[in-house]
Structures are given as C-alpha cells and as structure tokens.
Amino acid sequence: MIPGTRSRAIVILGAGIATLLSGCSGSQSALNPAGSAADLIARLWWPTLVVASLVTMLVLALLLVAIFRAHKKGAALPLSARQSRNLVIACGIILPLAATIPFALSSFSIGREIDAPLPDGALTVEVVGKLWWWEVHYLDETGGRIATTANEIHIPVNEPVRFLLKSDNVIHSFWVPNLQGKTDMMPGRTNVTSVTANQPGIYRGQCAEYCGTQHALMAFLLVAEEPEAFEAWLEGQRQPAMEPATAQEMLGREVFLNEDCADCHAIRGTSAEGQDGPDLTHIASRRTLAAATTPNRIGHLGGWITDPQHIKPGNQMPSTELSPANLQALLSYLGSLE
Amino acid sequence: MTTKPAFSVLLMPLFFAVGCNESEVMSLPGDPAKGKMAIAAYGCGSCHAIPGILGANGRTGPPLERIAERTYLAGVLPNTPEQMMRWIRIPEAIDPLTAMPNMDVSVNDARDITAYLYTLK
C-alpha cells in the first residue's frame, strides 16, 4: 500500500460518516438534545454507537482471519475439546454479556429517571392523536380545559411538563426528538410522559408510529419559551376569538358560519362548535397549517381551503367551493384570529 | 440610393423603443434564485403549478408554465414585468372579482418572484 493511502481512506470514511451524522442536527434530532430526557437518551446513544461499531469491526476482522487462514497450507491445527469449550464460554457468553449488561442497566436507570412522577402542580397538557393532526388541551389542576389548540404546543423552559397522550382512532406516537423519547398514543388508554426543555427554541415533533396515508405529514411544533412569554401565550389562547374589525372580516365570519366550515371546526366565541377538525379560535397565532405541513401564510391557507386534498391527499377535510369574494372574506377573517 | 438611409431613419424609433424596453427590464434586477425561495414561502404553489418549485402543484389557480410567453396576465393585464409585479402585490385592486388574495408581498419579493417567473419560457 502506498504510504498515505490508508490515512486518506480513513479521512474519506470519516468525512462520509460526518456528513451522514450532520443530517441529524437541527430542529428535529435526537443527537441535538435540548431537554433532560433527550439528553439522557443521547448519552446512552453515543457509547452504544461506539461499542456496536467496535463489535462489528471485531467480527469482520475475525471473519477475514478465518477466510485467509483457510487458504494457508497446514496452518490450521484442530483445537482440543477443552480449548473449544473455553473459546465458546469466553467469546460466546462472557464477551456478549460484558458488552450488553452495562447498556441494559443504563437503559433501565434512564427509563426510571424519565418516568419519575412529576410534582402535583406541574403543567399538564393533553395531546390527542387525530388523523392526521394533533389536538392539544391545556388542563387545570382538576382536569378542566383551560384552552384548546392544535399542532402547536407551547411550554415554559426549565419546567417539567406532564403530557397525557391519547388517541381516539389508531395508534400514534408522540415524539419530539430534541426533547424526549417516543411515547405511543394508544386508543383506550392514557400514556403519560414528561418533557423538560432546557433551551428555548422551536422543535419539530413527528408521529413515530405509522398511522395511515398522511403519517409522514403528521407533525407539530413544540415552542419552548420563557415562563412569562408562555403565560402570556396561554392567556391569549384561553380567550374567545377576536371580534371582526372590518366589514370584510365580518363577511368572512358569516361565510365561516354559513358554509360547511363550522360543521367540523370550532371558533370559541361564535356558534361554530364542530369537533372533528382543529379548533381555529386563534389560528392566525400559529406558525403552520395542516399539522406543520405548510407555513401559516395567506397563500398557503387559500390553497388549503380550496383544495386540501391535493396538498395532503386522503386527509379528512373536503374542498370548500366558495365564490372568490367569499374566499377573500374568509381569508381576511381567519387571518385576523390572532 | 437615398432610400436606404431614409429606411434606417425610419427604423430608428424602433431601436429606441427596443432600448427602452430593455432598460425597463434592467430596472427590475430581481434575483430568480431568491424568487424561488419567496414563491415557496408565500405559498404560491398551494394554488398554482409552477415548474421548478418543489411541491408547487396547486390546482386552484392557473398553471404558470411558460408564463413568460403569455400575452396577458390574469386575462386583464399586458404581460410585462411591471404589470406582473403589480398583479402579485395587489391582485384585488386590479381585478375585484379575483379569488387570488393579497399576500402582502413586499416590493423586493415581488421583483424576485417576477424575475423567476420570467425564466419560465
């Protein structure tokens, strides 16, 4: 081998791995932890990667040794029964146990720490998995609803928050990789997990259990913010919808109530009380539409209302046929619901 | 022999006019690459099919394929960069019956979007 070739090969291999891993950084990555649970999980993940890589290399090296020795004349001497037995005990029992037991113990203790019960006064958020979006209720101490929203969850930083996870259809899984480990949402039961964000930020969450056609577009944003900002946000979400300020917005509200919108969507403070789709009381305050499928801008909203099936085929929302004037008014009204 | 210079003189205004036209285009030095990003951000593709924009396959409005070569915009405007910018920014003021909403597009973004749309030939 030409000197330097090997080191160059290692550099290229290393660069390749670095490129693969760099795809994992950012707002949806378990390798970029910003919360207590994710931090513990990442601390287990890296040693697992190192040990699993060493084991793989060892096994491949032994395989190569076996292949090359087979072609060497007279090199292979048969092992005695005693030697064979010792080899099996050492490499087949002791070595695998030594490699896996620390991980099992570490995994159990991390699981216990993540599952530790929260203090009674902890903020409680109920998230219900829908087809294919997330309904979010903020609960008071007695379990009553303070506010309802969808696809965007706000929490205060450095405070453990209790999440009650439910589903009324198929199995989903709640996962914000930067903050916590996957927790399934099972029809008929309530799973509990806690999330503590250590850094303010906007993290993307994603359904992690295949749940049908639009599983891939079933996402949400989790906004971790300073406690004062969070309190202000929750107070805003608690309020009923703003009254229309212009004639155009007034017309938009009429359109919303008289067309089919109100059959499925609620706008608190109006007669729209549909429960099948997301609560739209403060839709203009959200950052995304259709479960983090598109940014929440009027262009996207217009396309979503007139033709949701082409943006997210198979979702539960039908196209709404509105006259252009009514569409314009409806967009003005929805855009005013801060 | 005198016809030729006369002919050239007759053609002069045409050259000027072409020059004007070019200078108008030059006064719109939008960046097509930025325009692509702006199109994605404003959500144009939710209603229009736009070649070259990921996910822009909307069916609500007309497809914008070869928009640079169309004679009219929205059926009501001559197809020039200025008019396209106007339409993108204030469609409801130009055609009160349009379903296209005013998306609060900034002048710079409208210029970049126009620059991109004029690459669609």
Short mmCIF file of C-alpha atoms in Angstrom, two decimals:
data_model
loop_
_atom_site.label_atom_id
_atom_site.label_comp_id
_atom_site.label_asym_id
_atom_site.label_seq_id
_atom_site.Cartn_x
_atom_site.Cartn_y
_atom_site.Cartn_z
CA MET A 1 0.00 0.00 0.00
CA ILE A 2 1.32 3.44 -0.92
CA PRO A 3 2.10 5.41 2.26
CA GLY A 4 -0.68 7.85 2.99
CA THR A 5 -3.34 5.92 1.09
CA ARG A 6 -4.65 4.32 4.23
CA SER A 7 -4.85 7.58 6.14
CA ARG A 8 -6.54 9.19 3.15
CA ALA A 9 -9.09 6.38 3.08
CA ILE A 10 -9.76 6.93 6.78
CA VAL A 11 -10.22 10.65 6.22
CA ILE A 12 -12.71 9.98 3.40
CA LEU A 13 -14.58 7.42 5.51
CA GLY A 14 -14.66 9.84 8.44
CA ALA A 15 -15.94 12.65 6.23
CA GLY A 16 -18.67 10.34 4.94
CA ILE A 17 -19.83 9.46 8.45
CA ALA A 18 -19.66 13.12 9.48
CA THR A 19 -21.88 14.03 6.51
CA LEU A 20 -24.40 11.37 7.46
CA LEU A 21 -24.49 12.50 11.07
CA SER A 22 -24.64 16.20 10.20
CA GLY A 23 -28.02 15.46 8.61
CA CYS A 24 -29.15 14.65 12.15
CA SER A 25 -28.51 18.07 13.66
CA GLY A 26 -31.16 20.78 13.79
CA SER A 27 -34.71 21.17 14.98
CA GLN A 28 -35.68 17.51 14.79
CA SER A 29 -32.77 15.45 16.01
CA ALA A 30 -32.23 13.11 18.94
CA LEU A 31 -28.49 13.86 18.60
CA ASN A 32 -29.03 17.53 19.30
CA PRO A 33 -30.70 17.27 22.72
CA ALA A 34 -32.32 20.33 24.30
CA GLY A 35 -34.27 18.58 27.04
CA SER A 36 -33.50 16.42 30.08
CA ALA A 37 -34.88 13.14 28.70
CA ALA A 38 -33.30 13.61 25.27
CA ASP A 39 -30.00 14.42 26.97
CA LEU A 40 -30.01 11.09 28.84
CA ILE A 41 -31.00 9.22 25.69
CA ALA A 42 -28.20 10.85 23.67
CA ARG A 43 -25.72 9.98 26.41
CA LEU A 44 -26.71 6.33 26.02
CA TRP A 45 -26.78 6.51 22.23
CA TRP A 46 -23.17 7.59 21.66
CA PRO A 47 -21.50 4.81 23.74
CA THR A 48 -23.88 2.34 22.08
CA LEU A 49 -22.68 3.51 18.68
CA VAL A 50 -19.01 3.19 19.71
CA VAL A 51 -19.37 -0.29 21.23
CA ALA A 52 -21.56 -1.59 18.40
CA SER A 53 -19.03 -0.28 15.87
CA LEU A 54 -16.14 -1.98 17.71
CA VAL A 55 -18.05 -5.27 17.87
CA THR A 56 -18.83 -5.07 14.15
CA MET A 57 -15.18 -4.41 13.31
CA LEU A 58 -14.02 -7.27 15.58
CA VAL A 59 -16.43 -9.74 13.96
CA LEU A 60 -15.41 -8.67 10.46
CA ALA A 61 -11.70 -8.95 11.38
CA LEU A 62 -12.21 -12.49 12.72
CA LEU A 63 -14.12 -13.39 9.56
CA LEU A 64 -11.22 -12.14 7.41
CA VAL A 65 -8.71 -14.10 9.53
CA ALA A 66 -10.78 -17.25 9.05
CA ILE A 67 -11.03 -16.71 5.29
CA PHE A 68 -7.28 -16.15 4.81
CA ARG A 69 -6.19 -18.98 7.15
CA ALA A 70 -8.34 -21.45 5.24
CA HIS A 71 -6.11 -20.97 2.20
CA LYS A 72 -2.84 -21.36 4.14
CA LYS A 73 -1.42 -24.88 3.89
CA GLY A 74 -1.05 -26.71 7.21
CA ALA A 75 -1.77 -23.60 9.24
CA ALA A 76 -4.99 -24.78 10.84
CA LEU A 77 -4.41 -27.05 13.82
CA PRO A 78 -7.52 -28.57 15.34
CA LEU A 79 -8.38 -27.24 18.83
CA SER A 80 -8.71 -29.62 21.76
CA ALA A 81 -12.17 -30.13 23.31
CA ARG A 82 -11.07 -28.06 26.33
CA GLN A 83 -9.82 -25.19 24.16
CA SER A 84 -13.06 -25.20 22.14
CA ARG A 85 -15.16 -25.07 25.29
CA ASN A 86 -13.14 -22.19 26.73
CA LEU A 87 -13.40 -20.30 23.45
CA VAL A 88 -17.19 -20.67 23.39
CA ILE A 89 -17.51 -19.59 27.04
CA ALA A 90 -15.22 -16.58 26.58
CA CYS A 91 -16.45 -15.30 23.21
CA GLY A 92 -19.99 -16.65 23.20
CA ILE A 93 -21.07 -15.88 26.77
CA ILE A 94 -18.71 -13.65 28.73
CA LEU A 95 -17.89 -11.13 26.00
CA PRO A 96 -21.50 -10.56 24.80
CA LEU A 97 -22.72 -10.23 28.40
CA ALA A 98 -19.94 -7.78 29.21
CA ALA A 99 -20.92 -5.75 26.17
CA THR A 100 -24.69 -5.75 26.74
CA ILE A 101 -25.25 -5.75 30.53
CA PRO A 102 -23.94 -2.20 31.09
CA PHE A 103 -26.26 -0.96 28.35
CA ALA A 104 -29.25 -2.81 29.76
CA LEU A 105 -28.62 -1.41 33.26
CA SER A 106 -28.01 2.08 31.93
CA SER A 107 -31.15 1.86 29.81
CA PHE A 108 -33.28 0.74 32.79
CA SER A 109 -31.99 3.52 35.01
CA ILE A 110 -32.56 6.15 32.29
CA GLY A 111 -36.08 4.81 31.80
CA ARG A 112 -36.76 5.12 35.54
CA GLU A 113 -35.42 8.65 35.62
CA ILE A 114 -37.51 9.70 32.61
CA ASP A 115 -40.63 8.08 34.07
CA ALA A 116 -40.21 9.62 37.54
CA PRO A 117 -43.54 11.08 38.67
CA LEU A 118 -43.88 14.85 38.44
CA PRO A 119 -44.94 17.14 41.29
CA ASP A 120 -48.71 17.66 41.60
CA GLY A 121 -48.67 21.27 40.44
CA ALA A 122 -46.88 20.52 37.16
CA LEU A 123 -48.39 21.98 34.00
CA THR A 124 -50.48 19.31 32.27
CA VAL A 125 -51.04 19.15 28.52
CA GLU A 126 -53.33 16.61 26.93
CA VAL A 127 -52.48 15.70 23.34
CA VAL A 128 -54.88 13.59 21.28
CA GLY A 129 -53.62 11.94 18.10
CA LYS A 130 -56.03 12.50 15.19
CA LEU A 131 -55.97 11.50 11.53
CA TRP A 132 -53.51 13.23 10.79
CA TRP A 133 -53.05 16.08 13.23
CA TRP A 134 -52.73 16.76 16.96
CA GLU A 135 -55.41 18.17 19.26
CA VAL A 136 -53.93 19.96 22.24
CA HIS A 137 -55.73 20.77 25.52
CA TYR A 138 -54.19 22.66 28.42
CA LEU A 139 -55.64 21.34 31.68
CA ASP A 140 -56.02 22.89 35.12
CA GLU A 141 -55.43 21.01 38.42
CA THR A 142 -58.90 19.45 38.31
CA GLY A 143 -58.52 18.27 34.72
CA GLY A 144 -60.74 21.02 33.30
CA ARG A 145 -59.76 22.53 29.96
CA ILE A 146 -58.06 25.93 30.07
CA ALA A 147 -57.51 26.22 26.33
CA THR A 148 -57.67 24.12 23.18
CA THR A 149 -55.40 24.43 20.17
CA ALA A 150 -53.84 22.19 17.53
CA ASN A 151 -50.50 21.25 16.05
CA GLU A 152 -48.51 23.76 18.08
CA ILE A 153 -47.62 23.18 21.72
CA HIS A 154 -46.06 25.84 23.90
CA ILE A 155 -44.26 25.03 27.15
CA PRO A 156 -42.17 27.07 29.59
CA VAL A 157 -38.42 26.29 29.64
CA ASN A 158 -36.75 24.55 32.58
CA GLU A 159 -40.06 23.33 33.94
CA PRO A 160 -41.16 19.70 33.79
CA VAL A 161 -44.45 19.44 31.89
CA ARG A 162 -46.75 16.43 32.10
CA PHE A 163 -48.14 15.16 28.80
CA LEU A 164 -51.25 12.96 28.76
CA LEU A 165 -51.19 11.16 25.43
CA LYS A 166 -54.35 9.71 23.90
CA SER A 167 -55.86 8.57 20.64
CA ASP A 168 -59.45 8.03 19.56
CA ASN A 169 -58.57 6.25 16.32
CA VAL A 170 -55.40 4.28 15.54
CA ILE A 171 -52.05 4.10 17.35
CA HIS A 172 -49.85 7.18 17.02
CA SER A 173 -46.57 8.00 18.71
CA PHE A 174 -45.65 11.35 20.21
CA TRP A 175 -42.04 12.25 19.54
CA VAL A 176 -40.06 15.46 19.82
CA PRO A 177 -36.58 14.03 19.21
CA ASN A 178 -34.75 17.04 20.67
CA LEU A 179 -36.69 16.78 23.92
CA GLN A 180 -37.94 13.29 24.77
CA GLY A 181 -38.24 9.66 23.71
CA LYS A 182 -41.11 8.27 21.64
CA THR A 183 -44.29 7.60 23.60
CA ASP A 184 -47.16 5.76 21.96
CA MET A 185 -50.72 7.08 21.91
CA MET A 186 -52.98 4.07 22.32
CA PRO A 187 -56.73 4.10 21.71
CA GLY A 188 -58.49 3.39 25.02
CA ARG A 189 -55.70 4.34 27.38
CA THR A 190 -53.72 7.36 28.52
CA ASN A 191 -49.94 7.26 28.39
CA VAL A 192 -48.06 9.78 30.46
CA THR A 193 -44.69 11.30 29.68
CA SER A 194 -42.87 14.36 30.88
CA VAL A 195 -40.94 16.92 28.90
CA THR A 196 -38.41 19.39 30.25
CA ALA A 197 -36.91 21.77 27.73
CA ASN A 198 -33.57 23.19 28.84
CA GLN A 199 -33.17 25.67 25.99
CA PRO A 200 -35.77 27.98 24.46
CA GLY A 201 -36.47 27.09 20.86
CA ILE A 202 -38.89 25.73 18.30
CA TYR A 203 -38.64 21.97 17.97
CA ARG A 204 -40.37 19.80 15.41
CA GLY A 205 -42.31 16.79 16.59
CA GLN A 206 -43.35 13.94 14.37
CA CYS A 207 -45.73 10.99 14.62
CA ALA A 208 -43.44 8.00 15.06
CA GLU A 209 -45.92 5.14 14.58
CA TYR A 210 -47.25 4.50 11.08
CA CYS A 211 -50.88 5.59 11.21
CA GLY A 212 -52.09 5.77 7.61
CA THR A 213 -51.79 7.71 4.38
CA GLN A 214 -50.62 11.00 5.83
CA HIS A 215 -48.46 9.67 8.67
CA ALA A 216 -45.44 11.46 7.16
CA LEU A 217 -47.23 14.83 7.24
CA MET A 218 -48.45 14.41 10.83
CA ALA A 219 -46.08 16.78 12.55
CA PHE A 220 -46.27 19.63 15.04
CA LEU A 221 -44.13 22.36 16.54
CA LEU A 222 -43.17 22.50 20.16
CA VAL A 223 -42.28 26.02 21.25
CA ALA A 224 -40.25 26.23 24.46
CA GLU A 225 -40.21 29.78 25.75
CA GLU A 226 -39.51 31.84 28.84
CA PRO A 227 -42.20 31.42 31.52
CA GLU A 228 -43.54 34.99 31.11
CA ALA A 229 -43.90 34.58 27.36
CA PHE A 230 -45.59 31.22 27.90
CA GLU A 231 -48.08 32.64 30.43
CA ALA A 232 -48.96 35.44 28.00
CA TRP A 233 -49.44 32.94 25.19
CA LEU A 234 -51.67 30.66 27.30
CA GLU A 235 -53.76 33.63 28.43
CA GLY A 236 -54.23 34.57 24.77
CA GLN A 237 -55.25 31.02 23.82
CA ARG A 238 -57.74 30.96 26.70
CA GLN A 239 -59.65 33.93 25.29
CA PRO A 240 -62.54 33.57 22.85
CA ALA A 241 -61.95 34.65 19.26
CA MET A 242 -61.49 38.32 18.41
CA GLU A 243 -64.48 40.14 17.02
CA PRO A 244 -64.22 41.09 13.33
CA ALA A 245 -62.79 44.60 12.96
CA THR A 246 -63.76 45.31 9.33
CA ALA A 247 -66.76 44.68 7.09
CA GLN A 248 -64.64 42.21 5.12
CA GLU A 249 -63.82 40.22 8.27
CA MET A 250 -67.48 40.36 9.31
CA LEU A 251 -68.44 38.86 5.96
CA GLY A 252 -65.72 36.25 6.44
CA ARG A 253 -67.26 35.18 9.74
CA GLU A 254 -70.65 34.84 8.06
CA VAL A 255 -69.05 32.70 5.36
CA PHE A 256 -67.40 30.53 8.01
CA LEU A 257 -70.66 30.02 9.89
CA ASN A 258 -72.89 29.53 6.86
CA GLU A 259 -70.69 27.36 4.67
CA ASP A 260 -69.62 23.94 5.89
CA CYS A 261 -66.61 25.12 7.96
CA ALA A 262 -68.46 25.21 11.29
CA ASP A 263 -69.62 21.61 10.95
CA CYS A 264 -66.10 20.43 11.75
CA HIS A 265 -64.27 23.41 13.26
CA ALA A 266 -64.85 25.37 16.42
CA ILE A 267 -64.19 29.07 16.87
CA ARG A 268 -64.82 29.80 20.53
CA GLY A 269 -66.99 32.86 21.00
CA THR A 270 -69.05 32.09 17.88
CA SER A 271 -71.70 29.49 17.15
CA ALA A 272 -69.08 27.32 15.39
CA GLU A 273 -68.64 24.30 17.63
CA GLY A 274 -67.55 21.49 15.30
CA GLN A 275 -65.26 18.99 16.98
CA ASP A 276 -63.94 16.91 14.09
CA GLY A 277 -61.24 19.31 12.94
CA PRO A 278 -58.74 21.60 14.66
CA ASP A 279 -60.02 24.43 16.87
CA LEU A 280 -59.49 27.63 14.84
CA THR A 281 -60.13 30.20 17.60
CA HIS A 282 -56.56 31.54 17.33
CA ILE A 283 -55.45 30.08 14.02
CA ALA A 284 -53.59 33.23 12.98
CA SER A 285 -51.29 32.85 16.01
CA ARG A 286 -49.99 29.50 14.77
CA ARG A 287 -46.87 29.11 12.70
CA THR A 288 -48.01 26.29 10.44
CA LEU A 289 -51.09 24.81 8.78
CA ALA A 290 -52.31 21.23 8.42
CA ALA A 291 -50.06 19.72 11.13
CA ALA A 292 -46.84 21.52 10.20
CA THR A 293 -47.36 20.75 6.51
CA THR A 294 -47.05 24.35 5.27
CA PRO A 295 -46.17 27.70 6.82
CA ASN A 296 -49.26 29.60 8.01
CA ARG A 297 -49.47 32.28 5.34
CA ILE A 298 -52.47 33.51 3.45
CA GLY A 299 -51.29 31.94 0.17
CA HIS A 300 -51.00 28.51 1.75
CA LEU A 301 -54.28 28.96 3.62
CA GLY A 302 -56.11 29.87 0.41
CA GLY A 303 -54.77 26.80 -1.36
CA TRP A 304 -55.57 24.61 1.65
CA ILE A 305 -59.21 25.77 1.90
CA THR A 306 -59.94 25.45 -1.81
CA ASP A 307 -58.07 22.20 -2.44
CA PRO A 308 -56.82 20.43 0.70
CA GLN A 309 -56.83 17.05 -0.99
CA HIS A 310 -54.02 17.97 -3.32
CA ILE A 311 -51.83 19.32 -0.51
CA LYS A 312 -52.43 16.36 1.83
CA PRO A 313 -54.25 13.63 -0.11
CA GLY A 314 -56.56 11.45 1.97
CA ASN A 315 -56.96 13.91 4.85
CA GLN A 316 -60.41 14.42 6.34
CA MET A 317 -61.01 17.95 5.04
CA PRO A 318 -63.09 18.25 1.86
CA SER A 319 -62.59 21.01 -0.69
CA THR A 320 -64.75 24.04 0.02
CA GLU A 321 -66.27 25.64 -3.04
CA LEU A 322 -66.52 29.32 -2.31
CA SER A 323 -67.10 32.27 -4.58
CA PRO A 324 -63.89 34.28 -4.99
CA ALA A 325 -65.38 37.12 -2.93
CA ASN A 326 -66.32 34.74 -0.12
CA LEU A 327 -62.86 33.17 -0.19
CA GLN A 328 -61.26 36.61 0.10
CA ALA A 329 -63.52 37.47 3.05
CA LEU A 330 -62.91 34.13 4.78
CA LEU A 331 -59.12 34.56 4.42
CA SER A 332 -59.37 38.04 5.93
CA TYR A 333 -61.39 36.73 8.87
CA LEU A 334 -59.16 33.72 9.58
CA GLY A 335 -56.09 35.95 9.22
CA SER A 336 -57.49 38.20 11.96
CA LEU A 337 -57.86 35.41 14.54
CA GLU A 338 -54.66 36.10 16.44
CA MET B 1 -29.58 55.07 -53.02
CA THR B 2 -31.34 57.62 -50.85
CA THR B 3 -33.98 55.13 -49.78
CA LYS B 4 -31.59 53.20 -47.59
CA PRO B 5 -30.64 55.97 -45.16
CA ALA B 6 -34.29 57.01 -45.09
CA PHE B 7 -35.24 53.48 -44.21
CA SER B 8 -32.67 53.45 -41.42
CA VAL B 9 -34.02 56.72 -40.08
CA LEU B 10 -37.49 55.25 -40.13
CA LEU B 11 -36.27 52.29 -38.14
CA MET B 12 -34.51 54.43 -35.54
CA PRO B 13 -37.53 54.85 -33.25
CA LEU B 14 -37.90 51.09 -33.20
CA PHE B 15 -34.33 50.72 -31.94
CA PHE B 16 -35.01 53.32 -29.29
CA ALA B 17 -38.15 51.55 -28.33
CA VAL B 18 -36.30 48.26 -28.01
CA GLY B 19 -33.71 50.09 -25.93
CA CYS B 20 -36.44 51.43 -23.68
CA ASN B 21 -37.94 48.04 -23.27
CA GLU B 22 -34.58 46.63 -22.28
CA SER B 23 -33.93 49.40 -19.83
CA GLU B 24 -37.30 48.67 -18.26
CA VAL B 25 -36.29 45.08 -17.79
CA MET B 26 -32.95 46.26 -16.44
CA SER B 27 -34.79 48.39 -13.91
CA LEU B 28 -36.17 45.14 -12.49
CA PRO B 29 -32.98 43.36 -11.50
CA GLY B 30 -34.76 40.71 -9.48
CA ASP B 31 -32.92 37.61 -8.39
CA PRO B 32 -34.58 34.45 -9.75
CA ALA B 33 -32.92 32.30 -7.07
CA LYS B 34 -34.38 34.47 -4.30
CA GLY B 35 -37.65 34.48 -6.21
CA LYS B 36 -37.80 30.70 -5.98
CA MET B 37 -37.48 30.88 -2.20
CA ALA B 38 -40.08 33.65 -1.98
CA ILE B 39 -42.53 31.61 -4.07
CA ALA B 40 -42.15 28.69 -1.67
CA ALA B 41 -42.52 30.93 1.39
CA TYR B 42 -45.62 32.83 0.25
CA GLY B 43 -47.28 29.59 -0.80
CA CYS B 44 -47.91 30.40 -4.47
CA GLY B 45 -47.63 26.68 -5.18
CA SER B 46 -50.64 25.90 -2.99
CA CYS B 47 -52.82 27.24 -5.82
CA HIS B 48 -50.56 27.26 -8.90
CA ALA B 49 -48.50 24.62 -10.64
CA ILE B 50 -45.08 26.27 -11.05
CA PRO B 51 -42.25 24.44 -12.83
CA GLY B 52 -39.06 24.20 -10.79
CA ILE B 53 -40.66 24.76 -7.37
CA LEU B 54 -40.80 21.74 -5.08
CA GLY B 55 -44.39 20.86 -4.21
CA ALA B 56 -45.87 23.68 -6.31
CA ASN B 57 -48.60 21.68 -7.99
CA GLY B 58 -51.74 23.55 -6.92
CA ARG B 59 -54.92 23.23 -8.96
CA THR B 60 -56.94 26.14 -7.60
CA GLY B 61 -55.45 28.75 -9.95
CA PRO B 62 -53.98 28.53 -13.46
CA PRO B 63 -50.65 26.75 -14.03
CA LEU B 64 -47.76 29.18 -14.54
CA GLU B 65 -45.88 27.05 -17.02
CA ARG B 66 -44.37 29.27 -19.79
CA ILE B 67 -45.85 32.34 -18.10
CA ALA B 68 -43.04 34.43 -19.62
CA GLU B 69 -44.53 33.82 -23.06
CA ARG B 70 -48.17 34.54 -22.28
CA THR B 71 -49.76 37.60 -23.84
CA TYR B 72 -51.98 38.56 -20.90
CA LEU B 73 -51.74 38.17 -17.15
CA ALA B 74 -54.89 37.04 -15.32
CA GLY B 75 -56.75 37.81 -18.54
CA VAL B 76 -56.70 41.52 -17.75
CA LEU B 77 -53.11 42.86 -17.91
CA PRO B 78 -50.49 43.02 -20.66
CA ASN B 79 -47.68 40.67 -19.72
CA THR B 80 -44.83 42.98 -18.69
CA PRO B 81 -42.59 42.73 -15.61
CA GLU B 82 -44.15 45.86 -14.10
CA GLN B 83 -47.66 44.54 -14.54
CA MET B 84 -46.69 41.16 -13.17
CA MET B 85 -45.25 42.80 -10.07
CA ARG B 86 -48.44 44.81 -9.65
CA TRP B 87 -50.60 41.74 -10.03
CA ILE B 88 -48.56 39.78 -7.47
CA ARG B 89 -48.79 42.62 -4.95
CA ILE B 90 -52.35 43.93 -5.36
CA PRO B 91 -54.43 41.46 -7.39
CA GLU B 92 -57.71 42.53 -5.78
CA ALA B 93 -57.14 46.17 -6.80
CA ILE B 94 -56.65 45.18 -10.44
CA ASP B 95 -59.47 42.67 -10.67
CA PRO B 96 -62.03 42.99 -7.86
CA LEU B 97 -63.53 39.63 -8.86
CA THR B 98 -60.31 37.65 -8.46
CA ALA B 99 -60.01 34.79 -6.00
CA MET B 100 -56.28 35.48 -5.60
CA PRO B 101 -55.68 37.02 -2.18
CA ASN B 102 -53.40 39.93 -1.40
CA MET B 103 -50.49 38.15 0.29
CA ASP B 104 -48.74 41.28 1.50
CA VAL B 105 -45.82 40.65 -0.84
CA SER B 106 -43.01 43.19 -0.42
CA VAL B 107 -41.72 45.09 -3.47
CA ASN B 108 -38.39 43.27 -3.35
CA ASP B 109 -40.01 39.86 -3.08
CA ALA B 110 -42.40 40.69 -5.94
CA ARG B 111 -39.40 41.73 -8.06
CA ASP B 112 -37.57 38.46 -7.31
CA ILE B 113 -40.71 36.38 -7.92
CA THR B 114 -41.23 38.18 -11.24
CA ALA B 115 -37.59 37.52 -12.19
CA TYR B 116 -38.13 33.82 -11.55
CA LEU B 117 -41.44 33.65 -13.41
CA TYR B 118 -39.78 35.27 -16.44
CA THR B 119 -37.38 32.33 -16.59
CA LEU B 120 -40.37 30.08 -17.38
CA LYS B 121 -40.30 30.11 -21.18
#
